[in-house]
Amino acid sequence: MKKHASKSAAITAAGLVAATVVAIAPAAQAAESATGRVGSQVTARIVDDIFEVKTGSEYEFSIVITNSGQRAETVDVEQMFLAPERATVTDGGVLTAGANGLTGTVTVEAGQTVTLPVEVHVSDTLGNLDNDVRVTPADARSWLAWDTNVIVNR
């Protein structure tokens, strides 16, 4: 019986981590080509350090793009909210705001990290605010980062 309880606790703990931690998932892994050139080493993540956002509030997050490769990479950046009616971008910095989020192109030098701050106005609708960012270098091996916040009425 004790063994079963430990297994349940591990599943619960994993569920909490998945709900509160920014996750990074490669849409495709970077790899060394047959010619010996290193492929794209670009990764992305969303950083906001919060889980709950208040209805009608201003909310800030950053798109963080890292290039661990040996050459500069120019990447296409696409950010979107899965329920765009729940948030409106008020300042996308170097990215262009559209109906569902942000788009743009950013160059990240070899071994460097670029941080793109974003300001958002949260609607009065309660629920999840799911935020996705896809970063695609010229070699088309994209990375997908996502973050979920809960819109609360407090």
CSV table of N, CA and C in Angstrom, one decimal:
chain,number,residue,atom,x,y,z
A,1,MET,N,0.8,-1.2,0.0
A,1,MET,CA,0.0,0.0,0.0
A,1,MET,C,0.9,1.3,0.0
A,2,LYS,N,1.9,1.2,0.7
A,2,LYS,CA,2.8,2.4,0.8
A,2,LYS,C,3.4,2.7,-0.6
A,3,LYS,N,3.8,1.6,-1.3
A,3,LYS,CA,4.3,1.8,-2.7
A,3,LYS,C,3.4,2.5,-3.6
A,4,HIS,N,2.1,2.2,-3.5
A,4,HIS,CA,1.1,2.8,-4.3
A,4,HIS,C,0.9,4.3,-3.9
A,5,ALA,N,1.0,4.6,-2.7
A,5,ALA,CA,0.9,6.0,-2.2
A,5,ALA,C,2.0,6.9,-2.8
A,6,SER,N,3.2,6.3,-2.8
A,6,SER,CA,4.4,7.0,-3.3
A,6,SER,C,4.2,7.3,-4.8
A,7,LYS,N,3.7,6.3,-5.5
A,7,LYS,CA,3.5,6.5,-6.9
A,7,LYS,C,2.5,7.6,-7.2
A,8,SER,N,1.4,7.7,-6.4
A,8,SER,CA,0.4,8.7,-6.6
A,8,SER,C,1.0,10.1,-6.3
A,9,ALA,N,1.8,10.2,-5.2
A,9,ALA,CA,2.5,11.4,-4.9
A,9,ALA,C,3.4,11.9,-6.0
A,10,ALA,N,4.1,11.0,-6.6
A,10,ALA,CA,5.0,11.4,-7.7
A,10,ALA,C,4.2,11.9,-8.9
A,11,ILE,N,3.1,11.3,-9.2
A,11,ILE,CA,2.2,11.7,-10.3
A,11,ILE,C,1.6,13.1,-10.0
A,12,THR,N,1.2,13.3,-8.7
A,12,THR,CA,0.7,14.6,-8.3
A,12,THR,C,1.7,15.7,-8.4
A,13,ALA,N,2.9,15.4,-7.9
A,13,ALA,CA,4.0,16.4,-8.0
A,13,ALA,C,4.4,16.7,-9.4
A,14,ALA,N,4.4,15.7,-10.3
A,14,ALA,CA,4.7,16.0,-11.7
A,14,ALA,C,3.6,16.8,-12.3
A,15,GLY,N,2.4,16.6,-12.0
A,15,GLY,CA,1.3,17.5,-12.5
A,15,GLY,C,1.4,18.9,-12.1
A,16,LEU,N,1.8,19.1,-10.8
A,16,LEU,CA,2.0,20.5,-10.3
A,16,LEU,C,3.2,21.2,-11.1
A,17,VAL,N,4.2,20.5,-11.3
A,17,VAL,CA,5.4,21.0,-12.0
A,17,VAL,C,5.0,21.4,-13.4
A,18,ALA,N,4.3,20.5,-14.1
A,18,ALA,CA,3.9,20.8,-15.5
A,18,ALA,C,3.0,22.0,-15.5
A,19,ALA,N,2.2,22.3,-14.5
A,19,ALA,CA,1.2,23.4,-14.5
A,19,ALA,C,1.9,24.7,-14.2
A,20,THR,N,3.0,24.7,-13.5
A,20,THR,CA,3.6,25.9,-13.0
A,20,THR,C,4.9,26.3,-13.6
A,21,VAL,N,5.6,25.4,-14.3
A,21,VAL,CA,6.9,25.7,-14.8
A,21,VAL,C,6.9,25.9,-16.3
A,22,VAL,N,7.6,26.9,-16.7
A,22,VAL,CA,7.7,27.2,-18.1
A,22,VAL,C,8.4,26.0,-18.8
A,23,ALA,N,7.9,25.5,-19.9
A,23,ALA,CA,8.4,24.3,-20.5
A,23,ALA,C,9.0,24.7,-21.9
A,24,ILE,N,10.0,23.9,-22.2
A,24,ILE,CA,10.6,24.1,-23.6
A,24,ILE,C,10.5,22.7,-24.3
A,25,ALA,N,10.1,22.7,-25.5
A,25,ALA,CA,10.0,21.5,-26.3
A,25,ALA,C,10.5,21.7,-27.6
A,26,PRO,N,11.5,20.9,-28.1
A,26,PRO,CA,12.0,21.1,-29.4
A,26,PRO,C,11.0,20.5,-30.4
A,27,ALA,N,10.7,21.3,-31.4
A,27,ALA,CA,9.9,20.8,-32.5
A,27,ALA,C,10.8,19.9,-33.4
A,28,ALA,N,12.1,20.1,-33.4
A,28,ALA,CA,13.1,19.3,-34.0
A,28,ALA,C,14.4,19.5,-33.3
A,29,GLN,N,15.2,18.5,-33.2
A,29,GLN,CA,16.5,18.7,-32.5
A,29,GLN,C,17.5,19.2,-33.5
A,30,ALA,N,18.4,20.1,-33.0
A,30,ALA,CA,19.5,20.5,-33.8
A,30,ALA,C,20.5,19.3,-33.9
A,31,ALA,N,21.2,19.2,-35.0
A,31,ALA,CA,22.1,18.1,-35.2
A,31,ALA,C,23.3,18.5,-36.1
A,32,GLU,N,24.4,17.8,-36.0
A,32,GLU,CA,25.5,18.0,-36.8
A,32,GLU,C,25.3,17.4,-38.2
A,33,SER,N,25.6,18.2,-39.2
A,33,SER,CA,25.3,17.7,-40.6
A,33,SER,C,26.4,16.8,-41.0
A,34,ALA,N,26.2,16.1,-42.1
A,34,ALA,CA,27.2,15.2,-42.7
A,34,ALA,C,28.5,16.0,-43.1
A,35,THR,N,28.4,17.3,-43.4
A,35,THR,CA,29.6,18.0,-43.8
A,35,THR,C,30.4,18.5,-42.6
A,36,GLY,N,29.9,18.2,-41.4
A,36,GLY,CA,30.7,18.7,-40.2
A,36,GLY,C,30.2,20.0,-39.7
A,37,ARG,N,29.4,20.7,-40.4
A,37,ARG,CA,28.9,22.0,-39.9
A,37,ARG,C,27.8,21.7,-38.9
A,38,VAL,N,27.9,22.5,-37.8
A,38,VAL,CA,27.0,22.3,-36.7
A,38,VAL,C,25.7,23.0,-37.1
A,39,GLY,N,24.5,22.3,-37.0
A,39,GLY,CA,23.2,22.8,-37.3
A,39,GLY,C,22.8,23.9,-36.2
A,40,SER,N,21.7,24.5,-36.4
A,40,SER,CA,21.2,25.5,-35.5
A,40,SER,C,21.1,25.0,-34.1
A,41,GLN,N,21.6,25.8,-33.2
A,41,GLN,CA,21.5,25.5,-31.8
A,41,GLN,C,20.7,26.6,-31.0
A,42,VAL,N,19.5,26.9,-31.6
A,42,VAL,CA,18.7,28.0,-31.0
A,42,VAL,C,17.6,27.3,-30.2
A,43,THR,N,17.4,27.9,-29.0
A,43,THR,CA,16.3,27.4,-28.1
A,43,THR,C,15.5,28.7,-27.7
A,44,ALA,N,14.3,28.4,-27.2
A,44,ALA,CA,13.5,29.6,-26.7
A,44,ALA,C,12.7,29.1,-25.4
A,45,ARG,N,12.4,30.2,-24.6
A,45,ARG,CA,11.6,29.9,-23.5
A,45,ARG,C,10.8,31.2,-23.2
A,46,ILE,N,9.7,31.0,-22.4
A,46,ILE,CA,8.9,32.2,-21.9
A,46,ILE,C,9.2,32.3,-20.4
A,47,VAL,N,9.5,33.5,-20.0
A,47,VAL,CA,9.8,33.8,-18.6
A,47,VAL,C,8.8,34.8,-18.1
A,48,ASP,N,8.1,34.5,-17.0
A,48,ASP,CA,7.2,35.5,-16.4
A,48,ASP,C,7.2,35.4,-14.9
A,49,ASP,N,7.7,34.4,-14.3
A,49,ASP,CA,7.8,34.2,-12.8
A,49,ASP,C,6.5,34.3,-12.0
A,50,ILE,N,5.4,34.2,-12.7
A,50,ILE,CA,4.1,34.2,-12.0
A,50,ILE,C,3.2,33.1,-12.5
A,51,PHE,N,2.2,32.7,-11.8
A,51,PHE,CA,1.2,31.7,-12.3
A,51,PHE,C,-0.2,32.3,-12.5
A,52,GLU,N,-0.6,33.2,-11.5
A,52,GLU,CA,-1.9,33.8,-11.6
A,52,GLU,C,-1.8,35.3,-12.1
A,53,VAL,N,-2.7,35.7,-13.0
A,53,VAL,CA,-2.8,37.1,-13.4
A,53,VAL,C,-4.2,37.5,-13.1
A,54,LYS,N,-4.3,38.8,-12.7
A,54,LYS,CA,-5.7,39.3,-12.3
A,54,LYS,C,-6.4,39.8,-13.5
A,55,THR,N,-7.7,39.6,-13.5
A,55,THR,CA,-8.5,40.1,-14.6
A,55,THR,C,-8.3,41.7,-14.7
A,56,GLY,N,-8.3,42.1,-16.0
A,56,GLY,CA,-8.1,43.6,-16.2
A,56,GLY,C,-6.8,44.2,-15.9
A,57,SER,N,-5.8,43.3,-15.6
A,57,SER,CA,-4.5,43.8,-15.2
A,57,SER,C,-3.5,43.9,-16.4
A,58,GLU,N,-2.4,44.5,-16.1
A,58,GLU,CA,-1.3,44.5,-17.0
A,58,GLU,C,-0.3,43.3,-16.6
A,59,TYR,N,0.2,42.6,-17.6
A,59,TYR,CA,1.0,41.4,-17.4
A,59,TYR,C,2.2,41.5,-18.3
A,60,GLU,N,3.4,41.2,-17.7
A,60,GLU,CA,4.6,41.2,-18.5
A,60,GLU,C,5.2,39.8,-18.6
A,61,PHE,N,5.8,39.5,-19.7
A,61,PHE,CA,6.6,38.3,-19.8
A,61,PHE,C,7.7,38.6,-20.8
A,62,SER,N,8.7,37.7,-20.9
A,62,SER,CA,9.8,37.8,-21.8
A,62,SER,C,9.9,36.6,-22.6
A,63,ILE,N,10.3,36.8,-23.9
A,63,ILE,CA,10.6,35.7,-24.8
A,63,ILE,C,12.2,35.7,-24.8
A,64,VAL,N,12.7,34.6,-24.4
A,64,VAL,CA,14.2,34.5,-24.2
A,64,VAL,C,14.7,33.5,-25.3
A,65,ILE,N,15.5,34.0,-26.2
A,65,ILE,CA,16.1,33.1,-27.3
A,65,ILE,C,17.6,33.0,-27.1
A,66,THR,N,18.1,31.8,-27.1
A,66,THR,CA,19.5,31.5,-26.8
A,66,THR,C,20.1,30.8,-28.1
A,67,ASN,N,21.2,31.3,-28.5
A,67,ASN,CA,21.9,30.6,-29.6
A,67,ASN,C,23.2,30.1,-29.0
A,68,SER,N,23.3,28.8,-28.8
A,68,SER,CA,24.5,28.1,-28.3
A,68,SER,C,25.4,27.6,-29.4
A,69,GLY,N,25.1,28.0,-30.7
A,69,GLY,CA,25.8,27.6,-31.8
A,69,GLY,C,27.1,28.4,-32.0
A,70,GLN,N,27.8,28.2,-33.1
A,70,GLN,CA,29.0,28.8,-33.5
A,70,GLN,C,28.9,29.9,-34.5
A,71,ARG,N,27.6,30.2,-34.9
A,71,ARG,CA,27.4,31.2,-35.9
A,71,ARG,C,26.1,32.0,-35.5
A,72,ALA,N,26.1,33.2,-36.0
A,72,ALA,CA,24.9,34.0,-35.7
A,72,ALA,C,23.7,33.4,-36.4
A,73,GLU,N,22.5,33.5,-35.8
A,73,GLU,CA,21.3,33.0,-36.4
A,73,GLU,C,20.2,34.0,-36.5
A,74,THR,N,19.6,34.2,-37.6
A,74,THR,CA,18.4,35.0,-37.8
A,74,THR,C,17.2,34.1,-37.7
A,75,VAL,N,16.3,34.4,-36.7
A,75,VAL,CA,15.2,33.5,-36.5
A,75,VAL,C,13.9,34.3,-36.6
A,76,ASP,N,12.9,33.6,-37.1
A,76,ASP,CA,11.5,34.1,-37.1
A,76,ASP,C,10.9,33.7,-35.8
A,77,VAL,N,10.2,34.7,-35.2
A,77,VAL,CA,9.5,34.6,-33.9
A,77,VAL,C,8.0,34.7,-34.1
A,78,GLU,N,7.3,33.7,-33.6
A,78,GLU,CA,5.8,33.8,-33.7
A,78,GLU,C,5.3,33.6,-32.2
A,79,GLN,N,4.6,34.5,-31.7
A,79,GLN,CA,4.0,34.3,-30.4
A,79,GLN,C,2.5,34.4,-30.6
A,80,MET,N,1.7,33.5,-29.8
A,80,MET,CA,0.3,33.6,-29.9
A,80,MET,C,-0.3,33.1,-28.6
A,81,PHE,N,-1.5,33.7,-28.3
A,81,PHE,CA,-2.3,33.2,-27.2
A,81,PHE,C,-3.3,32.2,-27.8
A,82,LEU,N,-3.5,31.1,-27.2
A,82,LEU,CA,-4.5,30.1,-27.8
A,82,LEU,C,-5.9,30.6,-27.7
A,83,ALA,N,-6.2,31.5,-26.7
A,83,ALA,CA,-7.5,32.2,-26.6
A,83,ALA,C,-7.2,33.7,-26.7
A,84,PRO,N,-7.0,34.2,-27.9
A,84,PRO,CA,-6.6,35.6,-28.1
A,84,PRO,C,-7.5,36.6,-27.5
A,85,GLU,N,-8.8,36.3,-27.2
A,85,GLU,CA,-9.7,37.2,-26.6
A,85,GLU,C,-9.4,37.4,-25.1
A,86,ARG,N,-8.5,36.7,-24.6
A,86,ARG,CA,-8.2,36.8,-23.1
A,86,ARG,C,-7.0,37.7,-22.8
A,87,ALA,N,-6.3,38.2,-23.9
A,87,ALA,CA,-5.2,39.1,-23.7
A,87,ALA,C,-4.9,39.9,-24.9
A,88,THR,N,-4.5,41.1,-24.8
A,88,THR,CA,-4.1,42.0,-25.9
A,88,THR,C,-2.7,42.5,-25.6
A,89,VAL,N,-1.8,42.3,-26.6
A,89,VAL,CA,-0.4,42.8,-26.5
A,89,VAL,C,-0.5,44.3,-26.6
A,90,THR,N,0.1,45.0,-25.6
A,90,THR,CA,0.1,46.5,-25.6
A,90,THR,C,1.5,47.0,-26.0
A,91,ASP,N,2.5,46.2,-25.8
A,91,ASP,CA,3.9,46.6,-26.3
A,91,ASP,C,4.7,45.3,-26.6
A,92,GLY,N,4.9,45.1,-27.9
A,92,GLY,CA,5.7,43.9,-28.3
A,92,GLY,C,7.1,44.2,-28.5
A,93,GLY,N,7.6,45.4,-28.2
A,93,GLY,CA,9.0,45.7,-28.4
A,93,GLY,C,9.4,45.7,-29.9
A,94,VAL,N,10.4,44.9,-30.2
A,94,VAL,CA,10.8,44.8,-31.6
A,94,VAL,C,9.9,43.9,-32.5
A,95,LEU,N,8.9,43.2,-31.9
A,95,LEU,CA,8.0,42.4,-32.6
A,95,LEU,C,6.8,43.1,-33.0
A,96,THR,N,6.1,42.7,-34.0
A,96,THR,CA,4.9,43.4,-34.5
A,96,THR,C,3.6,42.7,-34.0
A,97,ALA,N,2.7,43.5,-33.4
A,97,ALA,CA,1.5,42.9,-32.8
A,97,ALA,C,0.5,42.7,-33.9
A,98,GLY,N,-0.2,41.5,-33.9
A,98,GLY,CA,-1.2,41.2,-34.8
A,98,GLY,C,-2.5,40.8,-34.1
A,99,ALA,N,-3.4,40.2,-34.8
A,99,ALA,CA,-4.7,39.8,-34.2
A,99,ALA,C,-4.5,38.7,-33.1
A,100,ASN,N,-3.6,37.8,-33.3
A,100,ASN,CA,-3.5,36.7,-32.3
A,100,ASN,C,-2.2,36.7,-31.5
A,101,GLY,N,-1.3,37.7,-31.7
A,101,GLY,CA,-0.1,37.7,-31.0
A,101,GLY,C,1.0,38.6,-31.8
A,102,LEU,N,2.2,38.1,-31.7
A,102,LEU,CA,3.4,38.8,-32.2
A,102,LEU,C,4.1,38.0,-33.3
A,103,THR,N,4.7,38.8,-34.2
A,103,THR,CA,5.6,38.1,-35.2
A,103,THR,C,6.8,39.1,-35.4
A,104,GLY,N,7.9,38.5,-35.9
A,104,GLY,CA,9.1,39.3,-36.2
A,104,GLY,C,10.3,38.4,-36.5
A,105,THR,N,11.4,39.1,-36.8
A,105,THR,CA,12.6,38.5,-37.0
A,105,THR,C,13.7,39.1,-36.1
A,106,VAL,N,14.5,38.2,-35.5
A,106,VAL,CA,15.5,38.6,-34.6
A,106,VAL,C,16.8,37.9,-34.9
A,107,THR,N,18.0,38.6,-34.9
A,107,THR,CA,19.3,38.0,-35.0
A,107,THR,C,19.9,37.8,-33.7
A,108,VAL,N,20.3,36.5,-33.4
A,108,VAL,CA,21.0,36.2,-32.2
A,108,VAL,C,22.4,35.8,-32.5
A,109,GLU,N,23.4,36.5,-32.0
A,109,GLU,CA,24.8,36.2,-32.2
A,109,GLU,C,25.2,34.9,-31.6
A,110,ALA,N,26.2,34.3,-32.1
A,110,ALA,CA,26.7,33.0,-31.6
A,110,ALA,C,27.0,33.1,-30.1
A,111,GLY,N,26.6,32.2,-29.4
A,111,GLY,CA,26.8,32.1,-27.9
A,111,GLY,C,26.1,33.2,-27.1
A,112,GLN,N,25.1,33.8,-27.7
A,112,GLN,CA,24.4,34.9,-27.0
A,112,GLN,C,23.0,34.6,-26.7
A,113,THR,N,22.4,35.4,-25.9
A,113,THR,CA,20.9,35.3,-25.5
A,113,THR,C,20.3,36.6,-25.8
A,114,VAL,N,19.1,36.6,-26.4
A,114,VAL,CA,18.3,37.8,-26.6
A,114,VAL,C,17.0,37.7,-25.8
A,115,THR,N,16.7,38.8,-25.0
A,115,THR,CA,15.5,38.8,-24.3
A,115,THR,C,14.5,39.8,-24.9
A,116,LEU,N,13.3,39.4,-25.2
A,116,LEU,CA,12.3,40.3,-25.8
A,116,LEU,C,11.2,40.5,-24.8
A,117,PRO,N,11.1,41.7,-24.2
A,117,PRO,CA,10.0,41.9,-23.2
A,117,PRO,C,8.7,42.2,-23.9
A,118,VAL,N,7.6,41.7,-23.3
A,118,VAL,CA,6.3,41.9,-23.9
A,118,VAL,C,5.4,42.3,-22.8
A,119,GLU,N,4.5,43.3,-23.1
A,119,GLU,CA,3.5,43.8,-22.2
A,119,GLU,C,2.1,43.5,-22.7
A,120,VAL,N,1.3,43.0,-21.8
A,120,VAL,CA,-0.1,42.5,-22.2
A,120,VAL,C,-1.1,43.1,-21.3
A,121,HIS,N,-2.3,43.4,-21.8
A,121,HIS,CA,-3.5,43.7,-21.0
A,121,HIS,C,-4.3,42.5,-21.0
A,122,VAL,N,-4.7,42.0,-19.8
A,122,VAL,CA,-5.5,40.8,-19.6
A,122,VAL,C,-6.9,41.2,-19.5
A,123,SER,N,-7.8,40.4,-20.2
A,123,SER,CA,-9.2,40.7,-20.3
A,123,SER,C,-9.9,40.4,-19.0
A,124,ASP,N,-11.2,40.6,-18.9
A,124,ASP,CA,-12.0,40.3,-17.7
A,124,ASP,C,-12.5,38.9,-17.7
A,125,THR,N,-12.0,38.1,-18.7
A,125,THR,CA,-12.5,36.7,-18.8
A,125,THR,C,-11.7,35.8,-17.9
A,126,LEU,N,-12.3,35.0,-17.0
A,126,LEU,CA,-11.6,34.0,-16.2
A,126,LEU,C,-11.2,32.8,-17.0
A,127,GLY,N,-10.1,32.2,-16.6
A,127,GLY,CA,-9.7,30.9,-17.3
A,127,GLY,C,-8.2,30.9,-17.5
A,128,ASN,N,-7.7,30.0,-18.4
A,128,ASN,CA,-6.3,29.8,-18.7
A,128,ASN,C,-5.9,30.8,-19.7
A,129,LEU,N,-4.7,31.3,-19.6
A,129,LEU,CA,-4.0,32.2,-20.6
A,129,LEU,C,-2.9,31.4,-21.1
A,130,ASP,N,-3.1,30.7,-22.2
A,130,ASP,CA,-2.0,29.8,-22.8
A,130,ASP,C,-1.2,30.6,-23.8
A,131,ASN,N,0.1,30.6,-23.6
A,131,ASN,CA,1.0,31.5,-24.4
A,131,ASN,C,2.0,30.5,-25.1
A,132,ASP,N,2.0,30.6,-26.4
A,132,ASP,CA,3.0,29.8,-27.2
A,132,ASP,C,3.9,30.7,-28.0
A,133,VAL,N,5.2,30.3,-28.1
A,133,VAL,CA,6.2,31.0,-28.9
A,133,VAL,C,6.9,29.9,-29.7
A,134,ARG,N,7.0,30.2,-31.0
A,134,ARG,CA,7.7,29.3,-31.9
A,134,ARG,C,8.9,30.2,-32.5
A,135,VAL,N,10.1,29.6,-32.4
A,135,VAL,CA,11.3,30.3,-33.0
A,135,VAL,C,11.8,29.4,-34.0
A,136,THR,N,12.0,29.9,-35.3
A,136,THR,CA,12.4,29.1,-36.4
A,136,THR,C,13.6,29.8,-37.1
A,137,PRO,N,14.8,29.1,-36.9
A,137,PRO,CA,16.0,29.6,-37.7
A,137,PRO,C,15.9,29.3,-39.1
A,138,ALA,N,16.9,29.8,-39.9
A,138,ALA,CA,16.9,29.6,-41.4
A,138,ALA,C,16.8,28.2,-41.8
A,139,ASP,N,17.4,27.3,-41.0
A,139,ASP,CA,17.4,25.9,-41.3
A,139,ASP,C,16.1,25.2,-41.0
A,140,ALA,N,15.1,25.9,-40.6
A,140,ALA,CA,13.7,25.5,-40.4
A,140,ALA,C,13.5,24.5,-39.3
A,141,ARG,N,14.5,24.3,-38.4
A,141,ARG,CA,14.3,23.4,-37.2
A,141,ARG,C,13.8,24.3,-36.1
A,142,SER,N,12.5,24.3,-35.9
A,142,SER,CA,11.9,25.2,-34.9
A,142,SER,C,11.9,24.7,-33.5
A,143,TRP,N,11.7,25.6,-32.6
A,143,TRP,CA,11.5,25.3,-31.1
A,143,TRP,C,10.2,25.9,-30.7
A,144,LEU,N,9.5,25.2,-29.9
A,144,LEU,CA,8.2,25.7,-29.4
A,144,LEU,C,8.3,25.8,-27.9
A,145,ALA,N,8.0,26.9,-27.3
A,145,ALA,CA,8.0,27.1,-25.9
A,145,ALA,C,6.6,27.5,-25.5
A,146,TRP,N,6.1,27.1,-24.3
A,146,TRP,CA,4.8,27.5,-23.9
A,146,TRP,C,4.7,27.8,-22.4
A,147,ASP,N,3.7,28.5,-22.0
A,147,ASP,CA,3.5,28.9,-20.7
A,147,ASP,C,2.0,29.0,-20.4
A,148,THR,N,1.5,28.6,-19.3
A,148,THR,CA,0.1,28.7,-18.9
A,148,THR,C,0.0,29.5,-17.7
A,149,ASN,N,-0.8,30.5,-17.7
A,149,ASN,CA,-1.2,31.3,-16.5
A,149,ASN,C,-2.7,31.2,-16.3
A,150,VAL,N,-3.1,31.4,-15.1
A,150,VAL,CA,-4.6,31.4,-14.8
A,150,VAL,C,-5.0,32.8,-14.5
A,151,ILE,N,-6.1,33.2,-15.2
A,151,ILE,CA,-6.7,34.5,-15.0
A,151,ILE,C,-7.6,34.4,-13.8
A,152,VAL,N,-7.4,35.2,-12.8
A,152,VAL,CA,-8.2,35.1,-11.5
A,152,VAL,C,-8.9,36.5,-11.3
A,153,ASN,N,-9.9,36.4,-10.5
A,153,ASN,CA,-10.6,37.7,-10.1
A,153,ASN,C,-10.4,38.0,-8.7
A,154,ARG,N,-9.2,38.6,-8.4
A,154,ARG,CA,-8.9,38.9,-7.0
A,154,ARG,C,-8.5,40.3,-6.8
